[in-house]
């Protein structure tokens, strides 16, 4: 793509109208509305200003590449909606996020200029094919290494990232220089620091930041530029720390099983009535890389190496260095949690498979756990609440 | 000689069954003698490297499907579900998990535990499955990561550089696998031995492709869903062996004979409905499932199963024996990519196959157990119907779990499908006859 012009500094497109004057609660409420809006107002605004959009399906995508090429990376994570078109494209025994993600595209609620799926599971690897048969924009698969233990995987992934970058440059019509890539790393490194701050609050003072609110703040990053997300978090984090909220008698839990299909916010809120969720894997792809990606040297290589060697875990990445059950124990102990909610989305094969290993390990370790399934379209949580309340009471009064 | 009485007809089914039984006996022997067993999968099995080191390949997918064919799968599935597995996950995995808990007990013999597992990313469940063995046995699990097609073929053509770097990646991982096998067996890699194994695989592939091609004959010479599955078992289990190559050469000879003499797998092949099968068969009622079609004169002339589950033998690719390892890497890359294409982007291949095989209909059989194969089928059906004048049947069940197999409902749908095919055939014949009459009336006689 050497014949493309370099990305010129452009006027930042403001995607949010954050009511800073209304104070913390008003800002949090506004963020929630944006995240729950099935019509993707931030994406619409970006497109109206002439911007190009990359829709990337769960779990992880190297968004820095899109940012550097001037393309808005948007996380495609399904949503709660009536499905009118997508269901006719799928058979039974499939998760909801697959269907709702395609529904967003078929109904035009989410318009993208390029779609990328990943072979995170047997269902998702099909999504690019289905999307491509139903939509005119390019739909492709990014193969993230499932053998990160090979000494060659970093080299291969670096080259694959360069290929994807070329595709993104073709979409935007602008070449991303190394300087653009380093600037993108800087922006995302700052973003990662703020997200780590949010999770530090959850661990140290979870009463200041319930799981549903933390979720909204993380999810928003998948809908706006990271510059704007950083600006928001810069304003929010100190105010959350100063929030007037009192510690309650709730148990500290880790929520595991939110790596792909997302539980409804109301389900998270229901959990937070009885528990402090002190750590979780919700939207783990947005928090995949654990520390700053170095900007010196080859930025694309640095990003690829960080994916492999400085990253979190999920049931959909196979890495011999990261046995999932050991990683879960680490998460539970790192957050000083008393118990774990081992969840899986309905029909989510990796999640359901992992539940077995998690349950056996937690049994061995004597850590209490609560097994459940959810679906993004759930609207009734009474049954779950009763079960969870009983689980919590058993722990509190045992 | 009456061709039906000729001993060549039916030889493939007979010999295949014997070879397969012997192969399971051999696995029992491996289990009893504590020899090295390598657990592998049908997509990217790397049998060739295992044979080079004298490691016995074990196919857990085949073990599991055999429990369903032999109608004992429910025992295994129930045991796995008692251990926490969901009813909604792959039945193959659950049957194998239970088999491991039962010390390898299997209706065909005893399955040895793994000394090593070798897998590709052709199916994500392979990865989750191997993690189970790793937890159980703490043995080496070697994944060969094979990048698939990034977009549907036709919408995107990879550059030569793209292909070369994917091949380099696979080759590097094969060299890493060789290091594992050397360590496991205490044997140095022998490239000449690999060359010999690749040579017999080449022969096997040549014959298999001829077998598939011969089903373009009218009538068809074998049922690609029923007999094709038996042949696939041999193709996987005995890949890279002399007896496997000889079996397929004999099979090709048999099919040539049947094509020459118009011998059909049906009692009367003259009225056959030529069908393409998409998906994985319904093993809990395998023979009955076949009969539901054959009783109506339905014969599967092709099956996507024989594309994605044959380890690339269906592809027009032969290993270059002058550069065996590089060529093996190329073959693995190509076979896994094409297997993926025939599951994820199969609409174009189906349309080509409809034309090549003169198919009247396509039967889609999505199953609960396998989302790789099943997820895109409803959408593919939509595209195929838009592009070709064929009838399509979409029936759901499972390859393992008879709880989701309703024979009455299947029969109802299949009967209606054939009634449609029959009436369509009558309409077309009438139209052709009317056209011929009109032509003869309008043609002036001398």
PDB file of N, CA, C and O in Angstrom, chain A residues 89 91-93 119-120 122 125-126 132-134 136 139-141 143 145-147 150-152 156 159-160 163 315 318 320 324-325 349 354 357 360, chain B residues 83-84 90 121-122 124-125 128 131 134-135 143 145 147-148 150-151 155 165-166 169 172-173 176 344-345 347 368 371-372 375-376 379 382 394 396:
ATOM      1  N   UNK A  89     -31.146 -17.180   8.698  1.00  0.00           N
ATOM      2  CA  UNK A  89     -29.819 -17.556   8.175  1.00  0.00           C
ATOM      3  C   UNK A  89     -29.144 -18.616   9.042  1.00  0.00           C
ATOM      4  O   UNK A  89     -28.035 -19.040   8.735  1.00  0.00           O
ATOM      5  N   UNK A  91     -29.455 -22.197  11.768  1.00  0.00           N
ATOM      6  CA  UNK A  91     -30.225 -23.323  12.276  1.00  0.00           C
ATOM      7  C   UNK A  91     -30.331 -23.258  13.789  1.00  0.00           C
ATOM      8  O   UNK A  91     -30.157 -22.199  14.399  1.00  0.00           O
ATOM      9  N   UNK A  92     -30.588 -24.413  14.395  1.00  0.00           N
ATOM     10  CA  UNK A  92     -30.727 -24.464  15.851  1.00  0.00           C
ATOM     11  C   UNK A  92     -29.345 -24.611  16.491  1.00  0.00           C
ATOM     12  O   UNK A  92     -28.336 -24.649  15.802  1.00  0.00           O
ATOM     13  N   UNK A  93     -29.334 -24.725  17.795  1.00  0.00           N
ATOM     14  CA  UNK A  93     -28.138 -25.054  18.575  1.00  0.00           C
ATOM     15  C   UNK A  93     -27.020 -24.024  18.421  1.00  0.00           C
ATOM     16  O   UNK A  93     -25.845 -24.369  18.431  1.00  0.00           O
ATOM     17  N   UNK A 119     -11.664 -17.147  14.275  1.00  0.00           N
ATOM     18  CA  UNK A 119     -12.062 -18.518  14.573  1.00  0.00           C
ATOM     19  C   UNK A 119     -11.956 -18.811  16.066  1.00  0.00           C
ATOM     20  O   UNK A 119     -11.213 -19.676  16.501  1.00  0.00           O
ATOM     21  N   UNK A 120     -12.728 -18.060  16.840  1.00  0.00           N
ATOM     22  CA  UNK A 120     -12.695 -18.278  18.290  1.00  0.00           C
ATOM     23  C   UNK A 120     -13.472 -19.526  18.665  1.00  0.00           C
ATOM     24  O   UNK A 120     -13.259 -20.104  19.711  1.00  0.00           O
ATOM     25  N   UNK A 122     -16.327 -22.746  16.755  1.00  0.00           N
ATOM     26  CA  UNK A 122     -16.765 -23.331  15.496  1.00  0.00           C
ATOM     27  C   UNK A 122     -17.912 -22.543  14.863  1.00  0.00           C
ATOM     28  O   UNK A 122     -18.090 -22.559  13.656  1.00  0.00           O
ATOM     29  N   UNK A 125     -16.406 -18.914  13.491  1.00  0.00           N
ATOM     30  CA  UNK A 125     -15.561 -18.987  12.290  1.00  0.00           C
ATOM     31  C   UNK A 125     -16.419 -18.998  11.034  1.00  0.00           C
ATOM     32  O   UNK A 125     -15.939 -18.687   9.947  1.00  0.00           O
ATOM     33  N   UNK A 126     -17.699 -19.359  11.192  1.00  0.00           N
ATOM     34  CA  UNK A 126     -18.619 -19.341  10.053  1.00  0.00           C
ATOM     35  C   UNK A 126     -19.167 -17.947   9.764  1.00  0.00           C
ATOM     36  O   UNK A 126     -19.742 -17.725   8.704  1.00  0.00           O
ATOM     37  N   UNK A 132     -20.427 -12.336   4.588  1.00  0.00           N
ATOM     38  CA  UNK A 132     -20.000 -12.044   3.217  1.00  0.00           C
ATOM     39  C   UNK A 132     -21.048 -12.421   2.177  1.00  0.00           C
ATOM     40  O   UNK A 132     -21.107 -11.803   1.112  1.00  0.00           O
ATOM     41  N   UNK A 133     -21.858 -13.418   2.473  1.00  0.00           N
ATOM     42  CA  UNK A 133     -22.901 -13.794   1.508  1.00  0.00           C
ATOM     43  C   UNK A 133     -24.092 -12.851   1.589  1.00  0.00           C
ATOM     44  O   UNK A 133     -24.927 -12.821   0.690  1.00  0.00           O
ATOM     45  N   UNK A 134     -24.175 -12.102   2.666  1.00  0.00           N
ATOM     46  CA  UNK A 134     -25.351 -11.261   2.871  1.00  0.00           C
ATOM     47  C   UNK A 134     -25.087  -9.768   2.804  1.00  0.00           C
ATOM     48  O   UNK A 134     -26.028  -8.982   2.791  1.00  0.00           O
ATOM     49  N   UNK A 136     -22.426  -6.481   1.240  1.00  0.00           N
ATOM     50  CA  UNK A 136     -21.444  -6.175   0.196  1.00  0.00           C
ATOM     51  C   UNK A 136     -20.035  -5.863   0.710  1.00  0.00           C
ATOM     52  O   UNK A 136     -19.060  -6.033  -0.022  1.00  0.00           O
ATOM     53  N   UNK A 139     -15.789  -9.150   4.202  1.00  0.00           N
ATOM     54  CA  UNK A 139     -15.914  -9.848   5.492  1.00  0.00           C
ATOM     55  C   UNK A 139     -14.828 -10.897   5.527  1.00  0.00           C
ATOM     56  O   UNK A 139     -14.776 -11.752   4.653  1.00  0.00           O
ATOM     57  N   UNK A 140     -13.953 -10.792   6.475  1.00  0.00           N
ATOM     58  CA  UNK A 140     -12.836 -11.724   6.471  1.00  0.00           C
ATOM     59  C   UNK A 140     -12.538 -12.277   7.861  1.00  0.00           C
ATOM     60  O   UNK A 140     -13.089 -11.833   8.860  1.00  0.00           O
ATOM     61  N   UNK A 141     -11.669 -13.270   7.852  1.00  0.00           N
ATOM     62  CA  UNK A 141     -11.293 -13.937   9.095  1.00  0.00           C
ATOM     63  C   UNK A 141      -9.855 -13.554   9.434  1.00  0.00           C
ATOM     64  O   UNK A 141      -8.982 -13.595   8.563  1.00  0.00           O
ATOM     65  N   UNK A 143      -6.955 -14.956  11.524  1.00  0.00           N
ATOM     66  CA  UNK A 143      -6.508 -16.131  12.268  1.00  0.00           C
ATOM     67  C   UNK A 143      -5.478 -15.706  13.301  1.00  0.00           C
ATOM     68  O   UNK A 143      -4.332 -15.433  12.950  1.00  0.00           O
ATOM     69  N   UNK A 145      -3.064 -16.797  16.264  1.00  0.00           N
ATOM     70  CA  UNK A 145      -2.418 -18.106  16.440  1.00  0.00           C
ATOM     71  C   UNK A 145      -3.042 -18.950  17.554  1.00  0.00           C
ATOM     72  O   UNK A 145      -3.273 -18.464  18.658  1.00  0.00           O
ATOM     73  N   UNK A 146      -3.323 -20.189  17.216  1.00  0.00           N
ATOM     74  CA  UNK A 146      -3.752 -21.150  18.238  1.00  0.00           C
ATOM     75  C   UNK A 146      -2.576 -22.025  18.662  1.00  0.00           C
ATOM     76  O   UNK A 146      -2.764 -23.015  19.351  1.00  0.00           O
ATOM     77  N   UNK A 147      -1.398 -21.673  18.179  1.00  0.00           N
ATOM     78  CA  UNK A 147      -0.187 -22.331  18.667  1.00  0.00           C
ATOM     79  C   UNK A 147       0.822 -21.264  19.062  1.00  0.00           C
ATOM     80  O   UNK A 147       1.891 -21.135  18.462  1.00  0.00           O
ATOM     81  N   UNK A 150       4.571 -21.999  19.445  1.00  0.00           N
ATOM     82  CA  UNK A 150       5.562 -22.126  18.373  1.00  0.00           C
ATOM     83  C   UNK A 150       6.475 -20.899  18.375  1.00  0.00           C
ATOM     84  O   UNK A 150       6.000 -19.768  18.516  1.00  0.00           O
ATOM     85  N   UNK A 151       7.750 -21.146  18.160  1.00  0.00           N
ATOM     86  CA  UNK A 151       8.693 -20.017  18.139  1.00  0.00           C
ATOM     87  C   UNK A 151       8.454 -19.121  16.929  1.00  0.00           C
ATOM     88  O   UNK A 151       8.975 -18.017  16.853  1.00  0.00           O
ATOM     89  N   UNK A 152       7.696 -19.611  15.963  1.00  0.00           N
ATOM     90  CA  UNK A 152       7.485 -18.842  14.740  1.00  0.00           C
ATOM     91  C   UNK A 152       6.185 -18.030  14.782  1.00  0.00           C
ATOM     92  O   UNK A 152       5.914 -17.238  13.889  1.00  0.00           O
ATOM     93  N   UNK A 156       4.958 -14.922  12.272  1.00  0.00           N
ATOM     94  CA  UNK A 156       3.809 -15.074  11.379  1.00  0.00           C
ATOM     95  C   UNK A 156       2.735 -14.033  11.697  1.00  0.00           C
ATOM     96  O   UNK A 156       2.177 -13.401  10.795  1.00  0.00           O
ATOM     97  N   UNK A 159       3.461 -10.589  10.385  1.00  0.00           N
ATOM     98  CA  UNK A 159       3.200 -10.469   8.942  1.00  0.00           C
ATOM     99  C   UNK A 159       1.693 -10.445   8.661  1.00  0.00           C
ATOM    100  O   UNK A 159       1.219  -9.744   7.770  1.00  0.00           O
ATOM    101  N   UNK A 160       0.959 -11.207   9.447  1.00  0.00           N
ATOM    102  CA  UNK A 160      -0.495 -11.230   9.254  1.00  0.00           C
ATOM    103  C   UNK A 160      -1.100  -9.870   9.644  1.00  0.00           C
ATOM    104  O   UNK A 160      -2.009  -9.376   8.974  1.00  0.00           O
ATOM    105  N   UNK A 163      -0.659  -7.600   6.838  1.00  0.00           N
ATOM    106  CA  UNK A 163      -1.638  -7.846   5.777  1.00  0.00           C
ATOM    107  C   UNK A 163      -2.969  -7.155   6.121  1.00  0.00           C
ATOM    108  O   UNK A 163      -3.571  -6.475   5.287  1.00  0.00           O
ATOM    109  N   UNK A 315     -11.263 -19.025  27.174  1.00  0.00           N
ATOM    110  CA  UNK A 315     -11.467 -20.391  26.696  1.00  0.00           C
ATOM    111  C   UNK A 315     -11.229 -20.552  25.205  1.00  0.00           C
ATOM    112  O   UNK A 315     -11.137 -21.664  24.715  1.00  0.00           O
ATOM    113  N   UNK A 318      -5.890 -21.167  22.777  1.00  0.00           N
ATOM    114  CA  UNK A 318      -5.181 -22.353  23.231  1.00  0.00           C
ATOM    115  C   UNK A 318      -3.715 -21.983  23.436  1.00  0.00           C
ATOM    116  O   UNK A 318      -3.031 -21.605  22.494  1.00  0.00           O
ATOM    117  N   UNK A 320      -0.439 -23.425  25.823  1.00  0.00           N
ATOM    118  CA  UNK A 320       0.009 -24.382  26.836  1.00  0.00           C
ATOM    119  C   UNK A 320       0.546 -23.695  28.088  1.00  0.00           C
ATOM    120  O   UNK A 320       0.604 -24.289  29.156  1.00  0.00           O
ATOM    121  N   UNK A 324      -6.335 -22.934  31.547  1.00  0.00           N
ATOM    122  CA  UNK A 324      -7.408 -22.012  31.916  1.00  0.00           C
ATOM    123  C   UNK A 324      -7.781 -22.109  33.398  1.00  0.00           C
ATOM    124  O   UNK A 324      -8.031 -21.097  34.050  1.00  0.00           O
ATOM    125  N   UNK A 325      -7.815 -23.327  33.920  1.00  0.00           N
ATOM    126  CA  UNK A 325      -8.247 -23.454  35.313  1.00  0.00           C
ATOM    127  C   UNK A 325      -7.221 -22.832  36.260  1.00  0.00           C
ATOM    128  O   UNK A 325      -7.582 -22.254  37.290  1.00  0.00           O
ATOM    129  N   UNK A 349     -20.068 -23.382  23.037  1.00  0.00           N
ATOM    130  CA  UNK A 349     -19.329 -24.625  23.257  1.00  0.00           C
ATOM    131  C   UNK A 349     -18.043 -24.415  24.077  1.00  0.00           C
ATOM    132  O   UNK A 349     -17.812 -25.151  25.046  1.00  0.00           O
ATOM    133  N   UNK A 354     -15.446 -25.369  29.165  1.00  0.00           N
ATOM    134  CA  UNK A 354     -14.549 -24.884  30.226  1.00  0.00           C
ATOM    135  C   UNK A 354     -15.203 -24.964  31.594  1.00  0.00           C
ATOM    136  O   UNK A 354     -14.514 -25.128  32.607  1.00  0.00           O
ATOM    137  N   UNK A 357     -14.032 -28.077  33.461  1.00  0.00           N
ATOM    138  CA  UNK A 357     -12.683 -28.007  34.045  1.00  0.00           C
ATOM    139  C   UNK A 357     -12.652 -27.045  35.227  1.00  0.00           C
ATOM    140  O   UNK A 357     -12.024 -27.324  36.262  1.00  0.00           O
ATOM    141  N   UNK A 360     -14.358 -28.709  38.302  1.00  0.00           N
ATOM    142  CA  UNK A 360     -13.530 -29.741  38.932  1.00  0.00           C
ATOM    143  C   UNK A 360     -12.377 -29.115  39.727  1.00  0.00           C
ATOM    144  O   UNK A 360     -12.061 -29.538  40.842  1.00  0.00           O
TER     145      UNK A 360
ATOM    146  N   UNK B  83     -20.471 -36.112  34.603  1.00  0.00           N
ATOM    147  CA  UNK B  83     -19.257 -35.412  35.053  1.00  0.00           C
ATOM    148  C   UNK B  83     -19.328 -33.920  34.782  1.00  0.00           C
ATOM    149  O   UNK B  83     -18.325 -33.231  34.931  1.00  0.00           O
ATOM    150  N   UNK B  84     -20.442 -33.436  34.325  1.00  0.00           N
ATOM    151  CA  UNK B  84     -20.614 -31.997  34.197  1.00  0.00           C
ATOM    152  C   UNK B  84     -20.727 -31.472  32.787  1.00  0.00           C
ATOM    153  O   UNK B  84     -20.974 -30.274  32.587  1.00  0.00           O
ATOM    154  N   UNK B  90     -20.310 -30.926  21.836  1.00  0.00           N
ATOM    155  CA  UNK B  90     -20.005 -31.979  20.867  1.00  0.00           C
ATOM    156  C   UNK B  90     -20.063 -33.383  21.487  1.00  0.00           C
ATOM    157  O   UNK B  90     -19.376 -33.671  22.474  1.00  0.00           O
ATOM    158  N   UNK B 121      -5.908 -26.566  14.005  1.00  0.00           N
ATOM    159  CA  UNK B 121      -6.997 -25.676  14.398  1.00  0.00           C
ATOM    160  C   UNK B 121      -8.156 -25.770  13.407  1.00  0.00           C
ATOM    161  O   UNK B 121      -8.994 -24.871  13.367  1.00  0.00           O
ATOM    162  N   UNK B 122      -8.206 -26.855  12.611  1.00  0.00           N
ATOM    163  CA  UNK B 122      -9.267 -26.969  11.604  1.00  0.00           C
ATOM    164  C   UNK B 122     -10.642 -26.943  12.243  1.00  0.00           C
ATOM    165  O   UNK B 122     -11.629 -26.582  11.606  1.00  0.00           O
ATOM    166  N   UNK B 124     -12.314 -25.861  16.152  1.00  0.00           N
ATOM    167  CA  UNK B 124     -11.962 -25.328  17.475  1.00  0.00           C
ATOM    168  C   UNK B 124     -12.165 -26.346  18.578  1.00  0.00           C
ATOM    169  O   UNK B 124     -11.487 -26.310  19.605  1.00  0.00           O
ATOM    170  N   UNK B 125     -13.099 -27.260  18.337  1.00  0.00           N
ATOM    171  CA  UNK B 125     -13.351 -28.274  19.357  1.00  0.00           C
ATOM    172  C   UNK B 125     -12.148 -29.194  19.511  1.00  0.00           C
ATOM    173  O   UNK B 125     -11.926 -29.752  20.588  1.00  0.00           O
ATOM    174  N   UNK B 128     -10.225 -27.714  22.365  1.00  0.00           N
ATOM    175  CA  UNK B 128     -10.801 -27.951  23.687  1.00  0.00           C
ATOM    176  C   UNK B 128     -10.649 -29.426  24.076  1.00  0.00           C
ATOM    177  O   UNK B 128     -10.430 -29.760  25.233  1.00  0.00           O
ATOM    178  N   UNK B 131      -7.194 -30.267  25.214  1.00  0.00           N
ATOM    179  CA  UNK B 131      -6.948 -29.750  26.568  1.00  0.00           C
ATOM    180  C   UNK B 131      -7.446 -30.744  27.628  1.00  0.00           C
ATOM    181  O   UNK B 131      -6.880 -30.837  28.722  1.00  0.00           O
ATOM    182  N   UNK B 134      -4.792 -33.336  27.957  1.00  0.00           N
ATOM    183  CA  UNK B 134      -3.641 -32.745  28.639  1.00  0.00           C
ATOM    184  C   UNK B 134      -3.856 -32.776  30.147  1.00  0.00           C
ATOM    185  O   UNK B 134      -2.949 -33.109  30.911  1.00  0.00           O
ATOM    186  N   UNK B 135      -5.091 -32.454  30.558  1.00  0.00           N
ATOM    187  CA  UNK B 135      -5.394 -32.473  31.993  1.00  0.00           C
ATOM    188  C   UNK B 135      -5.365 -33.899  32.538  1.00  0.00           C
ATOM    189  O   UNK B 135      -4.939 -34.138  33.660  1.00  0.00           O
ATOM    190  N   UNK B 143      -0.009 -28.545  18.789  1.00  0.00           N
ATOM    191  CA  UNK B 143      -0.959 -27.957  17.841  1.00  0.00           C
ATOM    192  C   UNK B 143      -0.197 -27.448  16.630  1.00  0.00           C
ATOM    193  O   UNK B 143       0.811 -26.761  16.787  1.00  0.00           O
ATOM    194  N   UNK B 145      -0.841 -24.959  13.922  1.00  0.00           N
ATOM    195  CA  UNK B 145      -1.767 -23.877  13.604  1.00  0.00           C
ATOM    196  C   UNK B 145      -1.741 -23.659  12.094  1.00  0.00           C
ATOM    197  O   UNK B 145      -0.692 -23.320  11.533  1.00  0.00           O
ATOM    198  N   UNK B 147      -3.348 -21.512   9.137  1.00  0.00           N
ATOM    199  CA  UNK B 147      -4.243 -20.413   8.775  1.00  0.00           C
ATOM    200  C   UNK B 147      -5.158 -20.822   7.620  1.00  0.00           C
ATOM    201  O   UNK B 147      -4.704 -21.377   6.628  1.00  0.00           O
ATOM    202  N   UNK B 148      -6.425 -20.546   7.782  1.00  0.00           N
ATOM    203  CA  UNK B 148      -7.383 -20.885   6.730  1.00  0.00           C
ATOM    204  C   UNK B 148      -7.560 -19.745   5.752  1.00  0.00           C
ATOM    205  O   UNK B 148      -6.859 -18.726   5.818  1.00  0.00           O
ATOM    206  N   UNK B 150      -8.881 -16.488   4.274  1.00  0.00           N
ATOM    207  CA  UNK B 150      -9.310 -15.288   5.003  1.00  0.00           C
ATOM    208  C   UNK B 150     -10.691 -14.813   4.552  1.00  0.00           C
ATOM    209  O   UNK B 150     -11.405 -14.147   5.289  1.00  0.00           O
ATOM    210  N   UNK B 151     -11.026 -15.114   3.315  1.00  0.00           N
ATOM    211  CA  UNK B 151     -12.355 -14.767   2.806  1.00  0.00           C
ATOM    212  C   UNK B 151     -12.805 -15.892   1.888  1.00  0.00           C
ATOM    213  O   UNK B 151     -12.015 -16.766   1.532  1.00  0.00           O
ATOM    214  N   UNK B 155     -13.879 -14.216  -3.698  1.00  0.00           N
ATOM    215  CA  UNK B 155     -13.965 -12.820  -3.268  1.00  0.00           C
ATOM    216  C   UNK B 155     -12.577 -12.279  -2.945  1.00  0.00           C
ATOM    217  O   UNK B 155     -12.384 -11.085  -2.801  1.00  0.00           O
ATOM    218  N   UNK B 165       4.134 -17.429   3.153  1.00  0.00           N
ATOM    219  CA  UNK B 165       4.388 -17.243   4.595  1.00  0.00           C
ATOM    220  C   UNK B 165       3.524 -18.186   5.423  1.00  0.00           C
ATOM    221  O   UNK B 165       3.957 -18.662   6.469  1.00  0.00           O
ATOM    222  N   UNK B 166       2.335 -18.509   4.938  1.00  0.00           N
ATOM    223  CA  UNK B 166       1.528 -19.508   5.645  1.00  0.00           C
ATOM    224  C   UNK B 166       2.231 -20.864   5.604  1.00  0.00           C
ATOM    225  O   UNK B 166       2.248 -21.601   6.584  1.00  0.00           O
ATOM    226  N   UNK B 169       5.108 -20.994   7.991  1.00  0.00           N
ATOM    227  CA  UNK B 169       4.609 -21.138   9.372  1.00  0.00           C
ATOM    228  C   UNK B 169       4.290 -22.602   9.672  1.00  0.00           C
ATOM    229  O   UNK B 169       4.701 -23.146  10.701  1.00  0.00           O
ATOM    230  N   UNK B 172       7.510 -24.730   9.779  1.00  0.00           N
ATOM    231  CA  UNK B 172       8.264 -24.527  11.021  1.00  0.00           C
ATOM    232  C   UNK B 172       7.643 -25.348  12.150  1.00  0.00           C
ATOM    233  O   UNK B 172       8.336 -25.991  12.938  1.00  0.00           O
ATOM    234  N   UNK B 173       6.312 -25.343  12.191  1.00  0.00           N
ATOM    235  CA  UNK B 173       5.628 -26.101  13.252  1.00  0.00           C
ATOM    236  C   UNK B 173       5.794 -27.606  13.065  1.00  0.00           C
ATOM    237  O   UNK B 173       5.875 -28.352  14.040  1.00  0.00           O
ATOM    238  N   UNK B 176       8.961 -28.455  14.558  1.00  0.00           N
ATOM    239  CA  UNK B 176       8.827 -28.514  16.019  1.00  0.00           C
ATOM    240  C   UNK B 176       8.143 -29.822  16.453  1.00  0.00           C
ATOM    241  O   UNK B 176       8.519 -30.423  17.468  1.00  0.00           O
ATOM    242  N   UNK B 344     -17.053 -23.653   5.581  1.00  0.00           N
ATOM    243  CA  UNK B 344     -17.395 -22.248   5.853  1.00  0.00           C
ATOM    244  C   UNK B 344     -17.889 -21.518   4.611  1.00  0.00           C
ATOM    245  O   UNK B 344     -18.715 -20.615   4.700  1.00  0.00           O
ATOM    246  N   UNK B 345     -17.340 -21.867   3.467  1.00  0.00           N
ATOM    247  CA  UNK B 345     -17.662 -21.136   2.229  1.00  0.00           C
ATOM    248  C   UNK B 345     -18.123 -22.115   1.139  1.00  0.00           C
ATOM    249  O   UNK B 345     -17.697 -22.016  -0.005  1.00  0.00           O
ATOM    250  N   UNK B 347     -20.845 -22.776  -0.479  1.00  0.00           N
ATOM    251  CA  UNK B 347     -21.895 -22.554  -1.470  1.00  0.00           C
ATOM    252  C   UNK B 347     -21.369 -22.637  -2.899  1.00  0.00           C
ATOM    253  O   UNK B 347     -21.989 -23.249  -3.768  1.00  0.00           O
ATOM    254  N   UNK B 368     -26.468 -31.026  15.994  1.00  0.00           N
ATOM    255  CA  UNK B 368     -26.217 -30.315  17.254  1.00  0.00           C
ATOM    256  C   UNK B 368     -24.738 -30.351  17.614  1.00  0.00           C
ATOM    257  O   UNK B 368     -24.181 -29.370  18.090  1.00  0.00           O
ATOM    258  N   UNK B 371     -20.777 -27.494  15.222  1.00  0.00           N
ATOM    259  CA  UNK B 371     -21.120 -26.161  14.743  1.00  0.00           C
ATOM    260  C   UNK B 371     -20.214 -25.738  13.583  1.00  0.00           C
ATOM    261  O   UNK B 371     -20.581 -24.875  12.796  1.00  0.00           O
ATOM    262  N   UNK B 372     -19.040 -26.328  13.480  1.00  0.00           N
ATOM    263  CA  UNK B 372     -18.165 -25.991  12.350  1.00  0.00           C
ATOM    264  C   UNK B 372     -18.889 -26.329  11.051  1.00  0.00           C
ATOM    265  O   UNK B 372     -18.946 -25.528  10.124  1.00  0.00           O
ATOM    266  N   UNK B 375     -23.113 -24.450  11.115  1.00  0.00           N
ATOM    267  CA  UNK B 375     -23.553 -23.059  11.319  1.00  0.00           C
ATOM    268  C   UNK B 375     -23.988 -22.364  10.026  1.00  0.00           C
ATOM    269  O   UNK B 375     -24.964 -21.637  10.005  1.00  0.00           O
ATOM    270  N   UNK B 376     -23.265 -22.604   8.954  1.00  0.00           N
ATOM    271  CA  UNK B 376     -23.564 -21.841   7.735  1.00  0.00           C
ATOM    272  C   UNK B 376     -24.565 -22.502   6.803  1.00  0.00           C
ATOM    273  O   UNK B 376     -24.849 -21.963   5.722  1.00  0.00           O
ATOM    274  N   UNK B 379     -27.887 -20.645   5.595  1.00  0.00           N
ATOM    275  CA  UNK B 379     -27.615 -19.521   4.696  1.00  0.00           C
ATOM    276  C   UNK B 379     -27.122 -20.014   3.338  1.00  0.00           C
ATOM    277  O   UNK B 379     -27.479 -19.448   2.296  1.00  0.00           O
ATOM    278  N   UNK B 382     -29.967 -21.002   1.133  1.00  0.00           N
ATOM    279  CA  UNK B 382     -30.612 -19.843   0.512  1.00  0.00           C
ATOM    280  C   UNK B 382     -29.902 -19.465  -0.784  1.00  0.00           C
ATOM    281  O   UNK B 382     -30.532 -19.235  -1.823  1.00  0.00           O
ATOM    282  N   UNK B 394     -33.636 -29.540   4.347  1.00  0.00           N
ATOM    283  CA  UNK B 394     -32.867 -29.102   5.515  1.00  0.00           C
ATOM    284  C   UNK B 394     -33.418 -29.833   6.729  1.00  0.00           C
ATOM    285  O   UNK B 394     -34.550 -29.586   7.154  1.00  0.00           O
ATOM    286  N   UNK B 396     -32.509 -31.374  10.693  1.00  0.00           N
ATOM    287  CA  UNK B 396     -31.563 -31.294  11.806  1.00  0.00           C
ATOM    288  C   UNK B 396     -31.651 -32.544  12.675  1.00  0.00           C
ATOM    289  O   UNK B 396     -32.742 -33.039  12.938  1.00  0.00           O
TER     290      UNK B 396
END
